[in-house]
Amino acid sequence: MSYRARLRTRTGCLQCRQRRKKCDETRPRCTGCTRNALDCEWPSGDNQAPDGRCRREVASSGLSLIQLSPPVVMPAPFQSCGNAYLYRYFASTILPRLVRQSSLDQTHMLRLAPQFSPLFGAMVAVAGMQLPCTARWPTRFALQGYLHTIHSLQASLTDITKAGCDDRVLATVILLSVFESCRSDAASTVAPHVTAAGLLLTQRRPQEFRPKAAATFDRICVESFLYHASLMMIFDPSLDALTGIRDELGLPLYFDQLSSPTTQPREAILQASYKFFLLIADVTKLSRLSRPLDSAEVLKWRNLDSELSRWIGLTCPDDISLKPCYLAIQILLQKTNPDITSLERTQRMRSFLEEALRRVPLSKIDSHPPEYLLWPVAILGAVAIRFEERKVLQDFIASIVARKLGGQGAWVQKRLDRIWKTASPESVSAELNLVGLQVLLDGGDP
């Protein structure tokens, strides 16, 4: 009897636990599962109770355990409690708002992760950088996951044609872009990952025979690429991922129900259709120029101005975050306007700035990825001269940083601080806003 009592253990296989049977813990298949012809599964770091040290770390961080069902077998080298918690946080909190607020079937990406450690590492990396707590261990786990992913993914990218058809590789590269856009430990180097995601997507097309979850995965990846390829151009001046591949992406095939400027779905990111984000990329690229436009560029500017005019009604009653984006594009476009004087340019920029500042504090911080909110804020801050204008933006950025919603908040504030030193509120000049905007676009020091 003493021997049988000793078999009562919490480290037996999952099948014996579920059947409430004693397990002799013989591996890889225990005697009970062998006798009953059952699949013998053993608990991993994700489907067993965390050990005491992990519980203490989680408790000291003010975090509670996140339960997922069914349990997931975690790949090596991520079989630890900390990685399990970050994976749960990614699955329950980050993935549902990765691209849009609406409920989408995101199970396909989660099914891919246990069989591909680089993807699992990317999920851990993203979660560790965005987990809203003051403890250091999430960042440590995030960097470990990131380094594993970078090292392990290289072999999968040797054949771009083959890699483009591999959902696991595409999902990993997409999440590396997300990681770089929210990392708080170093300057963002998002351009290589976004560029790689674009090249992978050129090897793909929507396929009718794909299951619904897989088709939704394709759409999420395309939307995430467009989001980063356009908005992150402000934060990384080397980024120009759409040039040369736009036609090869086959974007209309993914967006079969395009939204018009007057009928916008209530989505977190692509509420204005993919064409609005292509416009952001084109305007940003043109606004990088610090010289007068040549004849071809003037024609390009007029086409962009005409296209932007069709989006003037970008106002949604429930979510006004899109309006500051529209006004920020207007500011970028006026920077290179070939048909107005310097005084007219300054007046127009100020008008757009004042209107945007009334809307920025009302943005729903917890409903959107931080870069989506920080993109217009960075542009507005670069042209803001008055103390009260800068204070509005500074407070908004601080509210994002306080929630640890991404390292870009601290980056934007640091960058604006350097720009603002060149243009103090006491020395207002009509050209100072253009100087600050050019510094932001160049990515260099004032």
Coordinates of C-alpha atoms in Angstrom, one line a residue:
M1 CA 0.0 0.0 0.0
S2 CA 2.8 2.4 0.8
Y3 CA 4.1 1.9 -2.8
R4 CA 0.8 2.6 -4.4
A5 CA 0.3 5.7 -2.2
R6 CA 3.6 7.0 -3.4
L7 CA 2.3 6.9 -7.0
R8 CA -0.1 9.7 -6.2
T9 CA 1.8 12.6 -7.7
R10 CA 1.1 15.9 -9.6
T11 CA 3.9 15.1 -12.1
G12 CA 2.1 12.2 -13.8
C13 CA 1.0 12.3 -17.5
L14 CA -2.0 14.4 -18.6
Q15 CA -4.1 11.4 -19.5
C16 CA -3.8 9.8 -16.1
R17 CA -4.6 13.1 -14.4
Q18 CA -7.7 13.6 -16.6
R19 CA -8.9 10.0 -15.9
R20 CA -8.0 10.4 -12.2
K21 CA -5.8 7.4 -12.3
K22 CA -2.5 6.7 -10.7
C23 CA 0.5 7.2 -13.1
D24 CA 3.7 5.2 -12.7
E25 CA 5.5 8.0 -14.7
T26 CA 7.2 5.7 -17.1
R27 CA 8.4 7.7 -20.1
P28 CA 7.8 8.2 -22.9
R29 CA 4.6 6.2 -22.4
C30 CA 3.3 5.3 -18.9
T31 CA 1.9 1.8 -18.2
G32 CA -1.6 3.1 -17.9
C33 CA -1.7 4.8 -21.4
T34 CA 0.1 1.8 -23.0
R35 CA -2.5 -0.6 -21.5
N36 CA -5.5 1.5 -22.7
A37 CA -4.0 2.5 -26.0
L38 CA -4.1 6.2 -25.2
D39 CA -1.8 9.1 -26.3
C40 CA 0.5 9.7 -23.4
E41 CA 1.2 13.4 -23.1
W42 CA 3.3 15.0 -20.4
P43 CA 3.0 18.5 -18.9
S44 CA 5.2 21.2 -20.3
G45 CA 6.0 24.7 -19.0
D46 CA 2.7 25.9 -20.4
N47 CA 0.2 23.2 -19.3
Q48 CA 1.4 22.6 -15.7
A49 CA 1.1 24.8 -12.7
P50 CA 4.0 27.3 -12.4
D51 CA 6.6 26.6 -9.8
G52 CA 7.1 28.7 -6.7
R53 CA 9.7 31.0 -8.1
C54 CA 7.5 31.9 -11.1
R55 CA 4.5 32.4 -8.9
R56 CA 6.5 34.8 -6.8
E57 CA 7.7 36.7 -9.9
V58 CA 4.2 37.0 -11.3
A59 CA 2.8 38.0 -7.9
S60 CA 5.5 40.6 -7.3
S61 CA 4.7 42.1 -10.7
G62 CA 1.0 42.5 -9.8
L63 CA 0.0 40.0 -12.5
S64 CA -2.4 37.1 -12.3
L65 CA -2.1 33.8 -14.0
I66 CA -3.7 33.6 -17.5
Q67 CA -5.4 30.3 -18.3
L68 CA -5.7 29.0 -21.9
S69 CA -7.6 26.0 -23.0
P70 CA -6.6 23.6 -24.4
P71 CA -3.1 23.4 -23.0
V72 CA -0.2 24.0 -25.5
V73 CA 3.0 21.9 -25.6
M74 CA 5.8 24.5 -25.7
P75 CA 8.8 23.9 -27.9
A76 CA 12.4 24.0 -26.7
P77 CA 13.9 26.2 -25.4
F78 CA 10.7 27.8 -24.1
Q79 CA 9.6 25.2 -21.5
S80 CA 9.7 27.5 -18.6
C81 CA 7.1 29.3 -16.5
G82 CA 8.1 32.8 -17.6
N83 CA 7.8 31.9 -21.3
A84 CA 4.5 30.2 -20.6
Y85 CA 3.1 33.3 -19.0
L86 CA 4.2 35.5 -21.9
Y87 CA 2.8 33.1 -24.4
R88 CA -0.6 33.2 -22.6
Y89 CA -0.5 37.0 -22.5
F90 CA 0.2 37.1 -26.3
A91 CA -2.6 34.8 -27.1
S92 CA -5.2 36.4 -24.8
T93 CA -4.3 40.1 -25.1
I94 CA -2.0 41.0 -27.9
L95 CA -3.1 38.8 -30.8
P96 CA -6.8 39.9 -30.6
R97 CA -5.8 43.5 -31.2
L98 CA -2.8 42.9 -33.4
V99 CA -4.4 44.5 -36.4
R100 CA -8.0 45.3 -35.7
Q101 CA -10.5 45.5 -32.8
S102 CA -13.1 43.3 -34.4
S103 CA -13.3 39.6 -33.5
L104 CA -11.3 37.6 -36.0
D105 CA -10.4 33.9 -36.1
Q106 CA -6.7 34.0 -35.0
T107 CA -6.4 30.3 -34.1
H108 CA -4.2 29.6 -37.2
M109 CA -1.2 31.5 -35.9
L110 CA -1.5 29.9 -32.5
R111 CA -1.6 26.5 -34.0
L112 CA 1.6 27.1 -35.9
A113 CA 3.7 28.2 -32.9
P114 CA 4.2 24.9 -31.0
Q115 CA 5.7 23.3 -34.1
F116 CA 8.1 26.2 -35.0
S117 CA 10.2 27.6 -32.2
P118 CA 11.2 30.8 -34.0
L119 CA 7.5 31.8 -34.2
F120 CA 7.0 30.9 -30.5
G121 CA 10.1 33.0 -29.6
A122 CA 8.7 35.9 -31.6
M123 CA 5.4 35.7 -29.6
V124 CA 7.3 35.7 -26.3
A125 CA 9.4 38.6 -27.5
V126 CA 6.4 40.7 -28.4
A127 CA 4.5 39.9 -25.2
G128 CA 7.6 40.6 -23.0
M129 CA 8.0 44.1 -24.5
Q130 CA 4.3 45.0 -24.1
L131 CA 3.5 43.4 -20.8
P132 CA 2.3 46.3 -18.6
C133 CA 4.4 45.8 -15.5
T134 CA 7.5 47.2 -13.9
A135 CA 9.4 43.9 -13.4
R136 CA 12.5 43.2 -15.4
W137 CA 11.9 39.6 -16.2
P138 CA 9.5 40.1 -19.1
T139 CA 12.0 42.2 -21.0
R140 CA 14.7 39.6 -20.2
F141 CA 12.5 36.8 -21.6
A142 CA 11.6 39.0 -24.6
L143 CA 15.2 39.5 -25.6
Q144 CA 16.0 35.8 -25.2
G145 CA 13.1 34.9 -27.4
Y146 CA 14.1 37.6 -30.0
L147 CA 17.7 36.3 -30.2
H148 CA 16.5 32.7 -30.5
T149 CA 14.1 33.7 -33.3
I150 CA 16.7 35.7 -35.2
H151 CA 19.3 32.9 -35.0
S152 CA 16.9 30.1 -35.8
L153 CA 15.1 31.8 -38.7
Q154 CA 18.1 32.4 -40.9
A155 CA 18.0 28.8 -42.4
S156 CA 14.3 29.2 -43.3
L157 CA 15.0 32.3 -45.3
T158 CA 17.6 30.9 -47.7
D159 CA 14.9 30.2 -50.4
I160 CA 12.6 33.2 -50.5
T161 CA 10.1 31.4 -52.8
K162 CA 9.7 28.5 -50.5
A163 CA 9.7 30.7 -47.4
G164 CA 6.9 32.9 -48.8
C165 CA 4.6 29.9 -48.9
D166 CA 5.4 28.9 -45.3
D167 CA 2.8 30.4 -43.0
R168 CA 5.2 29.8 -40.0
V169 CA 8.0 31.9 -41.5
L170 CA 5.6 34.7 -42.6
A171 CA 4.0 34.9 -39.2
T172 CA 7.4 35.0 -37.5
V173 CA 8.7 37.9 -39.7
I174 CA 5.5 39.8 -39.1
L175 CA 5.9 39.5 -35.4
L176 CA 9.5 40.6 -35.6
S177 CA 8.2 43.8 -37.1
V178 CA 5.8 44.2 -34.2
F179 CA 8.7 43.5 -31.8
E180 CA 10.9 46.2 -33.3
S181 CA 8.1 48.7 -33.4
C182 CA 7.5 48.3 -29.6
R183 CA 10.9 47.5 -28.2
S184 CA 11.9 49.7 -25.3
D185 CA 15.5 48.6 -24.7
A186 CA 17.1 50.0 -27.9
A187 CA 16.4 52.0 -31.0
S188 CA 14.0 50.4 -33.5
T189 CA 15.5 48.6 -36.5
V190 CA 12.2 47.7 -38.1
A191 CA 13.1 48.2 -41.7
P192 CA 14.8 44.8 -42.4
H193 CA 11.8 42.9 -41.0
V194 CA 9.1 44.9 -42.7
T195 CA 11.1 44.7 -46.0
A196 CA 11.4 40.9 -45.6
A197 CA 7.7 40.6 -44.8
G198 CA 6.9 42.4 -48.1
L199 CA 9.2 40.2 -50.1
L200 CA 7.5 37.1 -48.6
L201 CA 4.1 38.4 -49.4
T202 CA 5.0 38.9 -53.1
Q203 CA 5.4 35.1 -53.3
R204 CA 1.8 34.5 -52.1
R205 CA -1.8 35.0 -53.3
P206 CA -5.1 34.4 -51.5
Q207 CA -6.2 30.9 -52.2
E208 CA -9.9 29.9 -52.3
F209 CA -9.3 26.4 -50.9
R210 CA -7.6 27.7 -47.7
P211 CA -9.7 27.1 -44.5
K212 CA -11.3 30.2 -43.0
A213 CA -8.8 30.5 -40.2
A214 CA -5.9 30.3 -42.7
A215 CA -7.5 32.9 -45.0
T216 CA -8.0 35.2 -42.0
F217 CA -4.3 34.7 -41.2
D218 CA -3.4 35.8 -44.7
R219 CA -5.5 39.0 -44.3
I220 CA -4.0 39.8 -40.9
C221 CA -0.4 39.4 -42.2
V222 CA -1.2 41.7 -45.2
E223 CA -2.8 44.3 -43.0
S224 CA 0.1 44.2 -40.5
F225 CA 2.6 44.6 -43.3
L226 CA 0.8 47.7 -44.7
Y227 CA 0.5 49.2 -41.2
H228 CA 4.2 48.9 -40.5
A229 CA 5.4 49.7 -44.0
S230 CA 3.5 53.0 -43.9
L231 CA 3.4 54.3 -40.3
M232 CA 6.9 53.2 -39.3
M233 CA 8.5 55.3 -42.1
I234 CA 8.4 58.2 -39.6
F235 CA 10.3 56.3 -37.0
D236 CA 12.8 54.6 -39.3
P237 CA 13.9 56.9 -42.2
S238 CA 15.5 53.9 -44.0
L239 CA 12.2 52.2 -44.4
D240 CA 10.8 52.2 -47.9
A241 CA 9.3 48.7 -48.2
L242 CA 6.5 49.4 -50.7
T243 CA 8.6 50.8 -53.5
G244 CA 9.0 48.3 -56.2
I245 CA 6.7 45.5 -54.9
R246 CA 3.3 47.2 -54.6
D247 CA 2.0 45.7 -57.8
E248 CA 3.4 42.3 -57.0
L249 CA 1.6 42.1 -53.6
G250 CA -1.8 41.7 -55.3
L251 CA -3.5 43.8 -52.6
P252 CA -6.9 44.1 -54.2
L253 CA -7.2 40.3 -54.0
Y254 CA -7.0 40.4 -50.2
F255 CA -9.4 43.3 -49.8
D256 CA -12.5 42.2 -51.7
Q257 CA -14.8 44.5 -49.7
L258 CA -13.1 47.9 -49.9
S259 CA -14.3 50.7 -47.7
S260 CA -15.1 54.1 -49.2
P261 CA -14.1 57.3 -47.4
T262 CA -17.7 57.8 -46.4
T263 CA -18.5 54.3 -45.1
Q264 CA -15.8 53.2 -42.7
P265 CA -16.0 49.9 -40.7
R266 CA -15.3 50.2 -37.0
E267 CA -11.8 48.7 -37.1
A268 CA -8.7 49.5 -35.1
I269 CA -6.2 49.9 -38.0
L270 CA -7.6 49.6 -41.5
Q271 CA -10.8 51.5 -40.9
A272 CA -10.1 53.6 -44.0
S273 CA -9.2 50.8 -46.4
Y274 CA -5.7 49.8 -47.4
K275 CA -5.5 52.7 -49.9
F276 CA -5.3 55.2 -47.1
F277 CA -2.2 53.5 -45.8
L278 CA -0.6 53.5 -49.3
L279 CA -1.3 57.2 -49.4
I280 CA 0.5 57.7 -46.0
A281 CA 3.6 55.9 -47.4
D282 CA 3.6 58.0 -50.6
V283 CA 3.1 61.3 -48.8
T284 CA 5.8 60.4 -46.2
K285 CA 8.3 59.5 -48.9
L286 CA 7.7 62.7 -50.8
S287 CA 7.9 64.8 -47.7
R288 CA 11.4 63.6 -46.9
L289 CA 12.7 65.8 -49.6
S290 CA 14.4 69.0 -48.4
R291 CA 14.8 70.6 -51.8
P292 CA 12.3 72.1 -54.3
L293 CA 10.3 69.5 -56.2
D294 CA 11.2 68.8 -59.8
S295 CA 8.5 68.6 -62.5
A296 CA 7.7 64.9 -62.0
E297 CA 7.6 65.3 -58.3
V298 CA 5.2 68.3 -58.6
L299 CA 2.9 66.1 -60.7
K300 CA 3.2 63.4 -58.0
W301 CA 2.4 66.0 -55.3
R302 CA -0.8 67.2 -57.1
N303 CA -2.0 63.6 -57.5
L304 CA -1.5 62.9 -53.8
D305 CA -3.2 66.2 -52.9
S306 CA -6.2 65.2 -55.1
E307 CA -6.3 61.7 -53.5
L308 CA -6.1 63.1 -50.0
S309 CA -9.1 65.4 -50.7
R310 CA -11.3 62.4 -51.1
W311 CA -10.6 61.4 -47.4
I312 CA -11.6 64.7 -45.9
G313 CA -14.6 63.1 -44.1
L314 CA -12.4 60.8 -42.0
T315 CA -14.4 61.2 -38.8
C316 CA -16.0 58.3 -36.9
P317 CA -18.4 59.0 -34.0
D318 CA -17.1 56.2 -31.9
D319 CA -13.4 56.5 -32.7
I320 CA -11.8 59.9 -33.6
S321 CA -8.2 58.6 -33.8
L322 CA -8.3 58.6 -37.6
K323 CA -8.8 62.3 -37.8
P324 CA -5.4 63.2 -36.4
C325 CA -3.8 60.9 -38.9
Y326 CA -5.6 62.8 -41.7
L327 CA -4.4 66.1 -40.4
A328 CA -0.9 64.9 -39.9
I329 CA -0.8 63.8 -43.6
Q330 CA -2.0 67.3 -44.5
I331 CA 1.0 68.8 -42.6
L332 CA 3.4 66.5 -44.4
L333 CA 1.8 67.4 -47.8
Q334 CA 2.0 71.2 -47.1
K335 CA 5.7 70.9 -46.4
T336 CA 6.4 70.3 -50.1
N337 CA 3.5 72.3 -51.5
P338 CA 4.9 73.9 -54.7
D339 CA 2.0 76.4 -55.1
I340 CA 2.1 78.4 -51.8
T341 CA 4.4 80.9 -50.1
S342 CA 6.2 80.3 -46.8
L343 CA 3.7 82.4 -44.9
E344 CA 0.8 80.4 -46.4
R345 CA 2.5 77.1 -45.6
T346 CA 3.0 78.2 -42.0
Q347 CA -0.7 79.3 -41.7
R348 CA -2.0 76.1 -43.1
M349 CA 0.2 73.9 -40.9
R350 CA -0.9 75.9 -37.8
S351 CA -4.6 75.4 -38.7
F352 CA -4.1 71.6 -39.1
L353 CA -2.1 71.5 -35.9
E354 CA -4.7 73.3 -33.8
E355 CA -7.5 71.1 -35.0
A356 CA -5.5 67.9 -34.3
L357 CA -4.5 69.0 -30.8
R358 CA -8.2 69.2 -29.9
R359 CA -8.6 65.6 -30.9
V360 CA -5.5 63.9 -29.7
P361 CA -6.4 63.8 -25.9
L362 CA -9.7 62.1 -26.7
S363 CA -8.0 59.1 -28.5
K364 CA -8.7 55.8 -26.9
I365 CA -5.2 54.7 -25.8
D366 CA -6.1 51.1 -24.8
S367 CA -7.9 50.4 -28.1
H368 CA -5.1 50.8 -30.5
P369 CA -1.5 49.8 -31.0
P370 CA 0.8 52.6 -29.7
E371 CA 2.5 53.3 -33.1
Y372 CA -0.9 54.1 -34.6
L373 CA -1.4 56.8 -32.0
L374 CA 2.2 58.0 -31.9
W375 CA 2.5 58.5 -35.7
P376 CA 0.4 61.7 -35.9
V377 CA 1.7 62.8 -32.5
A378 CA 5.3 62.7 -33.7
I379 CA 4.4 64.9 -36.7
L380 CA 2.4 67.3 -34.7
G381 CA 5.1 67.6 -32.1
A382 CA 7.7 68.4 -34.8
V383 CA 5.8 71.5 -35.9
A384 CA 4.5 72.5 -32.5
I385 CA 6.2 75.7 -31.2
R386 CA 4.0 77.0 -28.4
F387 CA 4.5 75.7 -24.9
E388 CA 0.8 74.8 -24.4
E389 CA 0.8 72.8 -27.7
R390 CA 3.8 70.8 -26.6
K391 CA 2.3 70.2 -23.2
V392 CA -0.8 68.5 -24.7
L393 CA 1.4 66.2 -26.8
Q394 CA 3.8 65.5 -23.9
D395 CA 1.0 64.5 -21.6
F396 CA -0.5 62.2 -24.2
I397 CA 2.9 60.5 -24.8
A398 CA 3.4 60.1 -21.1
S399 CA 0.1 58.3 -20.8
I400 CA 1.2 55.8 -23.4
V401 CA 4.6 55.3 -21.7
A402 CA 3.0 54.9 -18.3
R403 CA 1.0 51.9 -19.6
K404 CA 4.2 50.4 -21.2
L405 CA 2.3 50.1 -24.5
G406 CA 5.5 50.2 -26.5
G407 CA 9.0 51.6 -26.5
Q408 CA 8.2 54.0 -29.3
G409 CA 6.5 56.4 -26.8
A410 CA 9.8 57.1 -25.0
W411 CA 11.6 57.2 -28.3
V412 CA 9.1 59.9 -29.7
Q413 CA 9.4 62.0 -26.5
K414 CA 13.2 61.9 -26.6
R415 CA 13.2 62.8 -30.3
L416 CA 10.8 65.7 -29.8
D417 CA 12.8 67.0 -26.8
R418 CA 15.8 67.4 -29.1
I419 CA 13.7 69.1 -31.8
W420 CA 12.1 71.4 -29.3
K421 CA 15.5 72.6 -28.0
T422 CA 16.1 74.2 -31.4
A423 CA 12.8 76.1 -31.3
S424 CA 11.9 77.5 -27.9
P425 CA 8.4 78.9 -27.4
E426 CA 9.9 82.3 -26.7
S427 CA 11.5 82.5 -30.2
V428 CA 8.7 81.8 -32.6
S429 CA 9.7 81.8 -36.2
A430 CA 7.7 80.9 -39.3
E431 CA 10.3 78.5 -40.5
L432 CA 11.0 76.7 -37.2
N433 CA 8.2 74.2 -37.7
L434 CA 9.6 73.2 -41.0
V435 CA 13.1 72.7 -39.5
G436 CA 11.7 70.4 -36.8
L437 CA 9.7 68.4 -39.3
Q438 CA 12.7 67.9 -41.5
V439 CA 14.8 66.7 -38.6
L440 CA 12.0 64.2 -37.7
L441 CA 11.9 62.9 -41.3
D442 CA 15.7 62.7 -41.6
G443 CA 16.1 60.8 -38.4
G444 CA 19.2 62.8 -37.6
D445 CA 20.1 65.1 -34.7
P446 CA 18.9 68.7 -34.8

